[in-house]
PDB file of C-alpha atoms in Angstrom:
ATOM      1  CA  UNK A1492      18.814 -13.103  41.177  1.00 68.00           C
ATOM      2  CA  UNK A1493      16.736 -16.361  40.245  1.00 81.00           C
ATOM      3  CA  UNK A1494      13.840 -16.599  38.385  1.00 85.00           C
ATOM      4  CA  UNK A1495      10.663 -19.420  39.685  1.00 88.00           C
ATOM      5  CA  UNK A1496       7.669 -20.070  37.629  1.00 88.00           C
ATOM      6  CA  UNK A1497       4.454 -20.051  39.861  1.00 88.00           C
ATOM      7  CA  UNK A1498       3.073 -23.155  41.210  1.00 88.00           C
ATOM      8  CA  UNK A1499       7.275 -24.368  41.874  1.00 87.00           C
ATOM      9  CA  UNK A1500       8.002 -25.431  45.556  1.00 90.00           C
ATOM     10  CA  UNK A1501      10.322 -22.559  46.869  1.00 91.00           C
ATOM     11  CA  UNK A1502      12.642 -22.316  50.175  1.00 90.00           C
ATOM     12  CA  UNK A1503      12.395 -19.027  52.997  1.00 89.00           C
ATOM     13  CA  UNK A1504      12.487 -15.462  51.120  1.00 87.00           C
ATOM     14  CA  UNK A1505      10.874 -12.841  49.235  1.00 88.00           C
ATOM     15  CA  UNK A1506       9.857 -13.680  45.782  1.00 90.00           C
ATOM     16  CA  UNK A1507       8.463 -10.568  43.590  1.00 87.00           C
ATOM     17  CA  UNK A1508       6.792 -11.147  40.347  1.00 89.00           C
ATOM     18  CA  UNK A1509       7.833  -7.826  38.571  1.00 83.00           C
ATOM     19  CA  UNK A1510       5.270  -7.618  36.059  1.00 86.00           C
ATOM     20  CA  UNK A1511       2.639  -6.932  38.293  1.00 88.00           C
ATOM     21  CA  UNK A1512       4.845  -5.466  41.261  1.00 83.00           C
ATOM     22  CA  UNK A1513       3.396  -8.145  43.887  1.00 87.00           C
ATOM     23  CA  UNK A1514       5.656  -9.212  46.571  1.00 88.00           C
ATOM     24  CA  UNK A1515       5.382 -13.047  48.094  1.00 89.00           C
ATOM     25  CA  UNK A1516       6.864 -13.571  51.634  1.00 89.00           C
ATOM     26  CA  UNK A1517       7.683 -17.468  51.984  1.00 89.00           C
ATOM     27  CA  UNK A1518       8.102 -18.251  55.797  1.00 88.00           C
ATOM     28  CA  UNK A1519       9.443 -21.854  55.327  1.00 88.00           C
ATOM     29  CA  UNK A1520       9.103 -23.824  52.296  1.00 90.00           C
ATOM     30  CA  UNK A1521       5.973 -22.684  50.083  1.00 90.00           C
ATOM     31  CA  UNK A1522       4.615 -22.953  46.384  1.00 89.00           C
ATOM     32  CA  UNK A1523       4.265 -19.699  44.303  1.00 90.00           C
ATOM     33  CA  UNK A1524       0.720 -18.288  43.308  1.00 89.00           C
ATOM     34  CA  UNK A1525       0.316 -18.300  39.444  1.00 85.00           C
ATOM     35  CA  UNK A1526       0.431 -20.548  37.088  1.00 86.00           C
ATOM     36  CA  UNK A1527       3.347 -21.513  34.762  1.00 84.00           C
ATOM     37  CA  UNK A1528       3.224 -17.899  33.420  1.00 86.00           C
ATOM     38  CA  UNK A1529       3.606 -16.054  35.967  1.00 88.00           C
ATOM     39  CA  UNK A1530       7.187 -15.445  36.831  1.00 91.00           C
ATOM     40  CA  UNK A1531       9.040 -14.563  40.369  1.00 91.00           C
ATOM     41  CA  UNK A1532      12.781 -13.121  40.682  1.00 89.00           C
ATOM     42  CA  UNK A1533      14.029 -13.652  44.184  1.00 89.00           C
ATOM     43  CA  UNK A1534      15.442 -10.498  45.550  1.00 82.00           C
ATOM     44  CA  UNK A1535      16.728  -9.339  48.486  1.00 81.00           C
ATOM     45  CA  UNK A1536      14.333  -6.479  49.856  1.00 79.00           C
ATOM     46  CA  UNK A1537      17.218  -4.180  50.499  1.00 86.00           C
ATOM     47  CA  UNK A1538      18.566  -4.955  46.875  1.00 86.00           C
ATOM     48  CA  UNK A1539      14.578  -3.737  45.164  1.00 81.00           C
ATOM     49  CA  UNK A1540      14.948  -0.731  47.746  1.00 87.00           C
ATOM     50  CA  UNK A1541      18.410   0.115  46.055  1.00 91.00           C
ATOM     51  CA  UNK A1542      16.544  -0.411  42.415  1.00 88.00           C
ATOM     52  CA  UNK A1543      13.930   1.765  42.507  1.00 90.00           C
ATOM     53  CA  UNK A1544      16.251   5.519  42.157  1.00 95.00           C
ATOM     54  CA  UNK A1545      17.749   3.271  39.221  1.00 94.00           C
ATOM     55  CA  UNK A1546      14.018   2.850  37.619  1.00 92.00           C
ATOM     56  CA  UNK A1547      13.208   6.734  38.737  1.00 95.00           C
ATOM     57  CA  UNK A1548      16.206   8.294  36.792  1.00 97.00           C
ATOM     58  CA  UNK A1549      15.857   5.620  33.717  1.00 96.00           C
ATOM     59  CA  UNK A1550      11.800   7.224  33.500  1.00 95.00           C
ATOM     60  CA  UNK A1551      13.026  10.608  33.692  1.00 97.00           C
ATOM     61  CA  UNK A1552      15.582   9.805  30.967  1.00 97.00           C
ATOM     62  CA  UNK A1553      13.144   8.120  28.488  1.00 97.00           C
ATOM     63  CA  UNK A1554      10.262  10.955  29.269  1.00 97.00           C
ATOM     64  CA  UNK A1555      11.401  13.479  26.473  1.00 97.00           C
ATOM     65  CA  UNK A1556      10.893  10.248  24.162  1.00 97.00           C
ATOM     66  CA  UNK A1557       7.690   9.644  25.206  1.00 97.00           C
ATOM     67  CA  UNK A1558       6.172  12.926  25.341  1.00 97.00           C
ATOM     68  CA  UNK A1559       7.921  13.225  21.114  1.00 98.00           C
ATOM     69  CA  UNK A1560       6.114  10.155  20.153  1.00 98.00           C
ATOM     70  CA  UNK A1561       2.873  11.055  21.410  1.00 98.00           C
ATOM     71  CA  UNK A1562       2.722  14.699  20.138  1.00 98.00           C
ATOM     72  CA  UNK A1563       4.111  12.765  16.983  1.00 98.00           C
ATOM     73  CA  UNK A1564       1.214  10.076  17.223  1.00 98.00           C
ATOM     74  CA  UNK A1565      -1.382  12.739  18.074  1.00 98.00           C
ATOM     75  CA  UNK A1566      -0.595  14.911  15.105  1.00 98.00           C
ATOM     76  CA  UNK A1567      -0.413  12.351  12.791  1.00 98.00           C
ATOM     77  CA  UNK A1568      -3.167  11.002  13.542  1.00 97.00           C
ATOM     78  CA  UNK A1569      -5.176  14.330  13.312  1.00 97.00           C
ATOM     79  CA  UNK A1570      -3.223  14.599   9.922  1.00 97.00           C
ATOM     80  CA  UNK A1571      -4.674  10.966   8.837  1.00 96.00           C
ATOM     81  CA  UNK A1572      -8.244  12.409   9.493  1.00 95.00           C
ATOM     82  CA  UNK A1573      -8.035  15.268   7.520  1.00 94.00           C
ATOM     83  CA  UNK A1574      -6.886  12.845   4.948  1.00 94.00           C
ATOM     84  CA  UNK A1575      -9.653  10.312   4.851  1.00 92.00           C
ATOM     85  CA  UNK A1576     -12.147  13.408   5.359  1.00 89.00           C
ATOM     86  CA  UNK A1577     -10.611  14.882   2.178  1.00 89.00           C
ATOM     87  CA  UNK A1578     -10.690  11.633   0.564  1.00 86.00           C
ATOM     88  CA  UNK A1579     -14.183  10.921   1.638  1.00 82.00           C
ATOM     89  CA  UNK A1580     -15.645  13.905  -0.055  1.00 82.00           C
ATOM     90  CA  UNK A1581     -13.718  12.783  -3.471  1.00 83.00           C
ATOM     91  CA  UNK A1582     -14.644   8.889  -3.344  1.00 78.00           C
ATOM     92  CA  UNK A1583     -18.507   8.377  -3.668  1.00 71.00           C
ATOM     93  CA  UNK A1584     -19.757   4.716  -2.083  1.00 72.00           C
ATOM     94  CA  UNK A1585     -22.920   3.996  -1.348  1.00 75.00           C
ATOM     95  CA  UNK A1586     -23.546   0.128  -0.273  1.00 77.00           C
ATOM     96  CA  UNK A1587     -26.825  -0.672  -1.659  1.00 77.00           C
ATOM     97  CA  UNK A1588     -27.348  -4.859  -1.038  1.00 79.00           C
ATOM     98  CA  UNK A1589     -30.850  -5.009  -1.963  1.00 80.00           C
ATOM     99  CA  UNK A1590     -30.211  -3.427  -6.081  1.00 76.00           C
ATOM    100  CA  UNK A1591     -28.374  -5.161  -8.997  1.00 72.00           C
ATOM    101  CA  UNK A1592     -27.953  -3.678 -11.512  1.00 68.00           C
ATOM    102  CA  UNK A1593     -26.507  -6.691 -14.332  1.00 70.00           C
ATOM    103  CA  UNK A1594     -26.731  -4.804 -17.439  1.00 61.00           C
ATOM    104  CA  UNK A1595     -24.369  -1.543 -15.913  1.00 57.00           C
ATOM    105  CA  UNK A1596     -24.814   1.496 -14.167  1.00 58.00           C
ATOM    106  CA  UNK A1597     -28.478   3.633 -14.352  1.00 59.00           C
ATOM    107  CA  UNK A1598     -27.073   6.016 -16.548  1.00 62.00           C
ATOM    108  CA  UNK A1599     -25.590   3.499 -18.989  1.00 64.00           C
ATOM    109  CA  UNK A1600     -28.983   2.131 -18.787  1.00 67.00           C
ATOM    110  CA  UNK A1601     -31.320   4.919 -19.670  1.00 71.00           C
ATOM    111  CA  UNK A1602     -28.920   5.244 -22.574  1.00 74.00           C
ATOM    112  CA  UNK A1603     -29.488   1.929 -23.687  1.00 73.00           C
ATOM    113  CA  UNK A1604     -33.215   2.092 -23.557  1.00 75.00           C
ATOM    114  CA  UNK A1605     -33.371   5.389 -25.712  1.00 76.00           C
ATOM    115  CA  UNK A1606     -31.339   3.373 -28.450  1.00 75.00           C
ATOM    116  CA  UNK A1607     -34.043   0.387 -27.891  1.00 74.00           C
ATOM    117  CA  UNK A1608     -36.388   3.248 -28.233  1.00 75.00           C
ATOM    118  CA  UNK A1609     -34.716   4.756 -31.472  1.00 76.00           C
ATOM    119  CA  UNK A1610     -33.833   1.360 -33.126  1.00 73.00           C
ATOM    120  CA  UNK A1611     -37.683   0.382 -32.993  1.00 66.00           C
ATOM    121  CA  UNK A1612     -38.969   3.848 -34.831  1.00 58.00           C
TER     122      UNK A1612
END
């Protein structure tokens, strides 16, 4: 099996770019589609035929692992919600740009205006 990078001048054959499943037929000589990124394996039709029971029993091997990790990623993330819901009733923030307040909170400034209050009686 050889590998070509498209745009390279290639001989007769079939050239299949397995990350997007397309299949080039060369008749003579020929230059790949693609750019330098896309990637070709040249391989004997009957050879893919013979591959693809090998892919079918490797998806039906790794299946049981993908349904775990999404039930696993599905209730964790439901579990993660709860969570920040929880937390978001705890934690107060409001985001109010257009207020400063320099000399502390409101409260801790009423206070300090009765005890301007007080101190001038």
């Amino acid at each position: 099996m050889m590998r070509y990078k498209g745009g390279n001048k290639v001989g007769k054959g079939t050239y299949w770019n397995l990350t997007n499943g397309n299949r080039v037929d060369i008749g003579h000589e020929g230059i790949l589609p693609g750019d330098e990124k896309s990637e070709y394996s040249r391989i004997a039709p009957g050879l893919m035929l013979l591959m693809g029971p090998v892919y079918g029993l490797l998806y039906v091997l790794v299946l049981p692992f993908i349904v775990i990790a999404s039930v696993v990623t599905l209730l964790g993330g439901k579990a993660l919600d709860a969570l920040m819901g929880l937390a978001s009733r705890i934690v107060y923030f409001e985001w109010r740009p257009t207020e400063a307040y320099f000399s502390g909170r409101k409260k801790g400034q009423k206070e300090r205006q009765k005890k301007d209050l007080n101190n001038k009686d």
